[in-house]
Amino acid sequence: MGVITQLDLTPPPSLPPPLGQVVAEYWIEGATAAAYPVTAGQYIQIVDVNGCQCSDLVVFTGDRHTEELDATVTRTLNGLSMPVAGLHGKYFSQQMQPLLEVIQDTCNRHDQFLLACTARYYEDLGYPGHPSCSDNFNQVLRPYGIAPRPGWSAINFFYNTAVDREGAIAGTESWSRPGDYVLLQAQRDLLCASSSCADDIDPVNGWQPTPILVRIYEAQENFPLAIGRRASATAPVRLTQPSAFTARIQQLTHNLVEYNGYWVPNSFTNRGIQAEYWALRAGAVLIDLSALRKFDVIGADAFSLLQFSFSRDLNKLKVGQSAYGCLLTPHGGIVDDGIVFCLSATHYRYVGNCDSDGEWLERVAGQSGFNVEIQPCSDRLHNLAIQGPLSRQILRSLTQFDPSFAPSTIDDLPYFHFATATIATIPVLISRTGYTGELGYELFIHPQHGAALWDALMAAGAPVGLQPMGMLALDRARIEAGLLAAGREFDDLTSPYQAGIGWAVALKKPDFIGKAALEKIRAHPPTVTVGLVLDGNEVATGGQCVHPIAERWRAGTITSATFSPILNRSIAIAQLVPAYAELGTVLEVGWVDGIKRRVNATVGSLAAYDPTKSRVRA
Amino acid sequence: MTDTQVSLPPACLWDIAGVDGLQVMKRLFGDRCDRIAPFQSLETEIDRIPCSILRLGDANFRLRWTGDAAHLQTLLTAAASHQQVWVKQFPWLVSVRLPAEMGVEQLAKIAIAKPPFSLPALALNCAAPARINGLSCLVWRHSIQDTETIELHTARQTLHHLKIRS
């Protein structure tokens, strides 16, 4: 029988400090359960004390607890296998009423496909009489007049399940670490029951059930929405953060999503992806790209470290110049793509996508004995991109360049050059770079100036229709421009020659990470990246297969796709075996199961829009 | 709290959807159709009679036109010929034009939009899925012959349950 006690023990070292004023606390010993009431607005924090321990949750509301949380309704209304903090973060009842909202989650791996563990499960595996979460729920819910069930449909927090391609639901060791938690807010008065899962006959709880702690906080608390991520095995959990511009953005849209640890806009209220896209192509837009990660590389060997780990030859890079390329693995895979800025002979800055880039550079420096310091500076450098053919015009009257840099006006700043300056008296680093295929600039500032910079630019740009742009339109623009996205076009198993940026590999450099492997791959890359123009108007999705005409076997895979408004065509980026990558080759994109229906597609340049890059260089 | 009489103009709602939905609309009404995002609208004319076009998805559109239904059907059918689209009039869908004195702010007191939509912030030529007392409706703020209008699209069977509070 479950043992419920008010917590009066010294918390173990892994126990995270309370998030606010705790009004009730429930310590659930391993393999037991507890029922507890929660009033509307209160917060429920479910803490995995020792890590690797699942905690199932059942929730009731209404008269005599007749309305209950429904996992299928929840999946359906959210369009997600599990709610996540943000727009699609609510758990619903069978009456489609919200019961709980996810406020914070530091684990991000849970289950709501399976029942809480049942006596039947253990019986079938040769353990008749074994305690189960469902039986434990039956016991703690009996005093509330809730009839027992052989198996309870539950939200199984910290339970690691996945559905494989054949449809099998596999459950294995939990992702959760000591102190990981889920913070929920009750949308109505609720009766809840939480378990510490009793399963000790397989790895889901690490073979040993351990305690779960439930804390209740008052409705007056104001906990921010956040998703916890870890950049590496040793990194602490990092909660989603606002950028320097989020406060302004939230005045213009509620459609924010978590991207790379920041809240970013998908699109803007009453504007939408079309208006934002066309503003980019015909006017100018502002894009919050603060989620990029920045690292200062400082020291006598700063150049040597980057020359050794970055794909481009930085020998010719002068102060005020930057270069796009990638960090490489020894086997020639792409660790990350990014831009190196030369601030001085002993000071470079790498701007990429991943927190782990810094750790990688540290490790390379240590192994190679480079005298260099890697300083993460993402927290003090947030960046706003102003992109579009009118971006220069908007900046012209606002910008005063630092005399120590060559350009005296914005018109003198060449492509892939940067300078320090002020915009409306705000100190900025202006870089003539972007991710849109249009003329544009990226403005790096201290976060304290974020609102002021946003306001100054929006005011200056208003006469020419400057608009904010969200990630949906940005993705469309970058696919048109043939620009790569991490996780779509490349990862650490993809070489630059496969990803379409072979031009960014300086094989003539005497030595750099991955050189030997890349020399071989260059001659015979297993795949190359191309653009496709599809017949018809359907838009493909990443992962769809590309076939030679009338063949069952594959010639490649689509990595990204969109409908190009300016070309009025369905386009895609694909990775193909070289034999089918010649310009003009006609192939088939498999739809549905890949063989039921095919749509012709013609191989084109990687950038379907402005392939000569005339617009970014204008 | 009183029920307000709502006007029921003889609006004709036509829905067009399918893989080629956008191309059919561009053929009929020009490139403007791809300048609006889902849940945005534009105003145009067919035979000098005002026509409102609401985009509901990448390839889904709804027309509101009060002219001769047979004529519009002919136009749409011709444009849809050899295209992967359907053209339908839903018998269960009705349009309610709210009284002129009822602004979007007032409607927002009784209607809840599905996030991330927001009724108080709903701009002209925009729409939002919403619920009034749990009943589903599509709120569409647009102008008909230069008169700003809030139009609700709802199921016919729902109509008499909708209590519009003035």
mmCIF file of C-alpha atoms in Angstrom, chain A residues 379-543:
data_model
loop_
_atom_site.group_PDB
_atom_site.id
_atom_site.type_symbol
_atom_site.label_atom_id
_atom_site.label_comp_id
_atom_site.label_asym_id
_atom_site.label_seq_id
_atom_site.Cartn_x
_atom_site.Cartn_y
_atom_site.Cartn_z
ATOM 1 C CA ASP A 379 24.165 36.140 -23.205
ATOM 2 C CA ARG A 380 25.650 39.553 -23.901
ATOM 3 C CA LEU A 381 25.238 39.580 -27.669
ATOM 4 C CA HIS A 382 21.728 39.320 -29.014
ATOM 5 C CA ASN A 383 21.156 39.935 -32.673
ATOM 6 C CA LEU A 384 18.502 41.331 -34.910
ATOM 7 C CA ALA A 385 18.650 40.880 -38.660
ATOM 8 C CA ILE A 386 17.342 43.590 -40.930
ATOM 9 C CA GLN A 387 16.934 42.028 -44.340
ATOM 10 C CA GLY A 388 15.445 43.010 -47.650
ATOM 11 C CA PRO A 389 16.192 45.335 -50.550
ATOM 12 C CA LEU A 390 15.279 48.406 -48.498
ATOM 13 C CA SER A 391 17.344 47.436 -45.443
ATOM 14 C CA ARG A 392 20.296 49.599 -46.463
ATOM 15 C CA GLN A 393 18.046 52.575 -47.034
ATOM 16 C CA ILE A 394 16.583 52.234 -43.548
ATOM 17 C CA LEU A 395 19.984 51.949 -41.898
ATOM 18 C CA ARG A 396 21.543 54.766 -43.897
ATOM 19 C CA SER A 397 20.226 57.643 -41.842
ATOM 20 C CA LEU A 398 20.542 55.865 -38.495
ATOM 21 C CA THR A 399 24.071 54.525 -38.632
ATOM 22 C CA GLN A 400 27.288 56.167 -37.499
ATOM 23 C CA PHE A 401 30.333 53.963 -38.044
ATOM 24 C CA ASP A 402 33.269 53.704 -35.691
ATOM 25 C CA PRO A 403 36.130 55.639 -37.331
ATOM 26 C CA SER A 404 38.496 52.747 -36.701
ATOM 27 C CA PHE A 405 36.608 50.667 -39.263
ATOM 28 C CA ALA A 406 36.883 51.279 -42.977
ATOM 29 C CA PRO A 407 33.285 51.977 -43.981
ATOM 30 C CA SER A 408 32.174 55.525 -43.437
ATOM 31 C CA THR A 409 28.602 54.848 -44.487
ATOM 32 C CA ILE A 410 26.405 51.790 -44.727
ATOM 33 C CA ASP A 411 26.845 51.934 -48.498
ATOM 34 C CA ASP A 412 30.553 51.197 -48.052
ATOM 35 C CA LEU A 413 30.081 47.980 -46.087
ATOM 36 C CA PRO A 414 30.746 45.040 -48.444
ATOM 37 C CA TYR A 415 29.228 41.568 -48.259
ATOM 38 C CA PHE A 416 30.708 39.508 -45.408
ATOM 39 C CA HIS A 417 32.232 42.564 -43.787
ATOM 40 C CA PHE A 418 31.354 44.064 -40.437
ATOM 41 C CA ALA A 419 32.048 47.137 -38.383
ATOM 42 C CA THR A 420 31.224 48.625 -35.038
ATOM 43 C CA ALA A 421 28.882 51.549 -35.145
ATOM 44 C CA THR A 422 25.969 53.194 -33.465
ATOM 45 C CA ILE A 423 22.391 53.004 -34.633
ATOM 46 C CA ALA A 424 20.310 55.757 -33.086
ATOM 47 C CA THR A 425 23.171 56.123 -30.564
ATOM 48 C CA ILE A 426 22.986 52.400 -29.624
ATOM 49 C CA PRO A 427 26.334 50.591 -29.878
ATOM 50 C CA VAL A 428 26.124 47.771 -32.415
ATOM 51 C CA LEU A 429 28.254 45.455 -34.471
ATOM 52 C CA ILE A 430 26.862 45.559 -38.000
ATOM 53 C CA SER A 431 27.556 42.544 -40.164
ATOM 54 C CA ARG A 432 26.534 42.418 -43.776
ATOM 55 C CA THR A 433 25.331 38.851 -43.658
ATOM 56 C CA GLY A 434 21.992 37.086 -43.528
ATOM 57 C CA TYR A 435 19.949 33.959 -43.990
ATOM 58 C CA THR A 436 17.328 35.108 -46.461
ATOM 59 C CA GLY A 437 18.866 35.470 -49.915
ATOM 60 C CA GLU A 438 18.348 39.237 -49.795
ATOM 61 C CA LEU A 439 20.518 42.223 -49.140
ATOM 62 C CA GLY A 440 20.686 42.464 -45.393
ATOM 63 C CA TYR A 441 22.511 43.105 -42.185
ATOM 64 C CA GLU A 442 22.783 41.473 -38.797
ATOM 65 C CA LEU A 443 22.998 43.765 -35.806
ATOM 66 C CA PHE A 444 24.676 42.459 -32.651
ATOM 67 C CA ILE A 445 23.975 44.374 -29.474
ATOM 68 C CA HIS A 446 24.023 44.086 -25.724
ATOM 69 C CA PRO A 447 20.584 42.822 -24.622
ATOM 70 C CA GLN A 448 19.998 45.951 -22.541
ATOM 71 C CA HIS A 449 19.572 47.896 -25.782
ATOM 72 C CA GLY A 450 17.190 45.440 -27.407
ATOM 73 C CA ALA A 451 13.957 47.366 -27.004
ATOM 74 C CA ALA A 452 15.566 50.654 -27.984
ATOM 75 C CA LEU A 453 17.071 49.186 -31.135
ATOM 76 C CA TRP A 454 13.792 47.538 -32.094
ATOM 77 C CA ASP A 455 11.901 50.787 -31.606
ATOM 78 C CA ALA A 456 14.436 52.855 -33.514
ATOM 79 C CA LEU A 457 14.428 50.521 -36.496
ATOM 80 C CA MET A 458 10.664 50.107 -36.600
ATOM 81 C CA ALA A 459 10.222 53.861 -36.468
ATOM 82 C CA ALA A 460 12.796 54.518 -39.164
ATOM 83 C CA GLY A 461 11.438 51.728 -41.329
ATOM 84 C CA ALA A 462 7.757 52.518 -40.965
ATOM 85 C CA PRO A 463 7.627 54.881 -43.977
ATOM 86 C CA VAL A 464 8.885 52.086 -46.259
ATOM 87 C CA GLY A 465 6.835 49.333 -44.648
ATOM 88 C CA LEU A 466 9.426 47.607 -42.454
ATOM 89 C CA GLN A 467 7.773 44.603 -40.816
ATOM 90 C CA PRO A 468 8.823 41.990 -38.283
ATOM 91 C CA MET A 469 9.226 38.504 -39.735
ATOM 92 C CA GLY A 470 8.777 35.163 -38.032
ATOM 93 C CA MET A 471 10.434 31.797 -38.415
ATOM 94 C CA LEU A 472 7.850 30.386 -40.851
ATOM 95 C CA ALA A 473 8.582 33.016 -43.467
ATOM 96 C CA LEU A 474 12.289 32.807 -42.725
ATOM 97 C CA ASP A 475 12.295 29.077 -43.413
ATOM 98 C CA ARG A 476 10.534 29.638 -46.718
ATOM 99 C CA ALA A 477 13.037 32.325 -47.701
ATOM 100 C CA ARG A 478 16.096 30.300 -46.786
ATOM 101 C CA ILE A 479 14.876 27.260 -48.745
ATOM 102 C CA GLU A 480 14.350 29.462 -51.801
ATOM 103 C CA ALA A 481 17.876 30.814 -51.325
ATOM 104 C CA GLY A 482 19.360 27.333 -50.922
ATOM 105 C CA LEU A 483 20.660 28.022 -47.422
ATOM 106 C CA LEU A 484 21.216 25.086 -45.119
ATOM 107 C CA ALA A 485 19.505 24.307 -41.831
ATOM 108 C CA ALA A 486 21.146 22.228 -39.122
ATOM 109 C CA GLY A 487 19.379 18.919 -38.711
ATOM 110 C CA ARG A 488 17.772 19.183 -42.136
ATOM 111 C CA GLU A 489 20.611 19.525 -44.630
ATOM 112 C CA PHE A 490 23.495 18.529 -42.396
ATOM 113 C CA ASP A 491 24.580 16.837 -39.232
ATOM 114 C CA ASP A 492 27.762 15.263 -38.006
ATOM 115 C CA LEU A 493 27.377 12.391 -40.473
ATOM 116 C CA THR A 494 27.135 14.772 -43.432
ATOM 117 C CA SER A 495 30.213 16.253 -45.065
ATOM 118 C CA PRO A 496 30.247 19.734 -46.608
ATOM 119 C CA TYR A 497 30.479 18.064 -50.026
ATOM 120 C CA GLN A 498 27.225 16.275 -49.385
ATOM 121 C CA ALA A 499 25.537 19.312 -47.846
ATOM 122 C CA GLY A 500 26.206 21.584 -50.811
ATOM 123 C CA ILE A 501 28.915 23.721 -49.223
ATOM 124 C CA GLY A 502 31.968 22.006 -50.632
ATOM 125 C CA TRP A 503 33.050 25.483 -51.756
ATOM 126 C CA ALA A 504 33.501 26.325 -48.070
ATOM 127 C CA VAL A 505 36.227 23.694 -47.587
ATOM 128 C CA ALA A 506 39.777 24.973 -48.073
ATOM 129 C CA LEU A 507 41.507 21.718 -48.894
ATOM 130 C CA LYS A 508 44.708 23.617 -49.699
ATOM 131 C CA LYS A 509 45.173 24.446 -46.039
ATOM 132 C CA PRO A 510 48.128 22.464 -44.690
ATOM 133 C CA ASP A 511 46.135 20.775 -41.986
ATOM 134 C CA PHE A 512 42.717 20.939 -40.412
ATOM 135 C CA ILE A 513 40.308 18.601 -38.690
ATOM 136 C CA GLY A 514 38.741 16.242 -41.192
ATOM 137 C CA LYS A 515 41.079 17.107 -44.065
ATOM 138 C CA ALA A 516 42.170 13.549 -44.838
ATOM 139 C CA ALA A 517 38.592 12.299 -44.835
ATOM 140 C CA LEU A 518 37.334 15.198 -46.912
ATOM 141 C CA GLU A 519 39.998 14.685 -49.569
ATOM 142 C CA LYS A 520 38.530 11.232 -50.152
ATOM 143 C CA ILE A 521 34.902 12.319 -49.875
ATOM 144 C CA ARG A 522 35.418 15.180 -52.306
ATOM 145 C CA ALA A 523 36.323 12.776 -55.102
ATOM 146 C CA HIS A 524 33.334 10.542 -54.519
ATOM 147 C CA PRO A 525 30.718 12.108 -52.261
ATOM 148 C CA PRO A 526 27.967 9.565 -51.563
ATOM 149 C CA THR A 527 25.354 12.268 -52.122
ATOM 150 C CA VAL A 528 25.268 15.884 -53.208
ATOM 151 C CA THR A 529 22.762 18.599 -52.393
ATOM 152 C CA VAL A 530 20.639 20.121 -55.153
ATOM 153 C CA GLY A 531 17.500 22.115 -55.644
ATOM 154 C CA LEU A 532 14.390 20.495 -57.083
ATOM 155 C CA VAL A 533 11.483 22.126 -58.854
ATOM 156 C CA LEU A 534 8.395 19.940 -58.613
ATOM 157 C CA ASP A 535 5.633 19.587 -61.104
ATOM 158 C CA GLY A 536 2.300 20.546 -59.612
ATOM 159 C CA ASN A 537 1.506 22.507 -56.524
ATOM 160 C CA GLU A 538 1.907 20.014 -53.712
ATOM 161 C CA VAL A 539 4.629 20.784 -51.211
ATOM 162 C CA ALA A 540 6.883 17.934 -50.204
ATOM 163 C CA THR A 541 8.229 17.333 -46.713
ATOM 164 C CA GLY A 542 11.657 16.450 -45.466
ATOM 165 C CA GLY A 543 12.265 12.727 -45.656
#
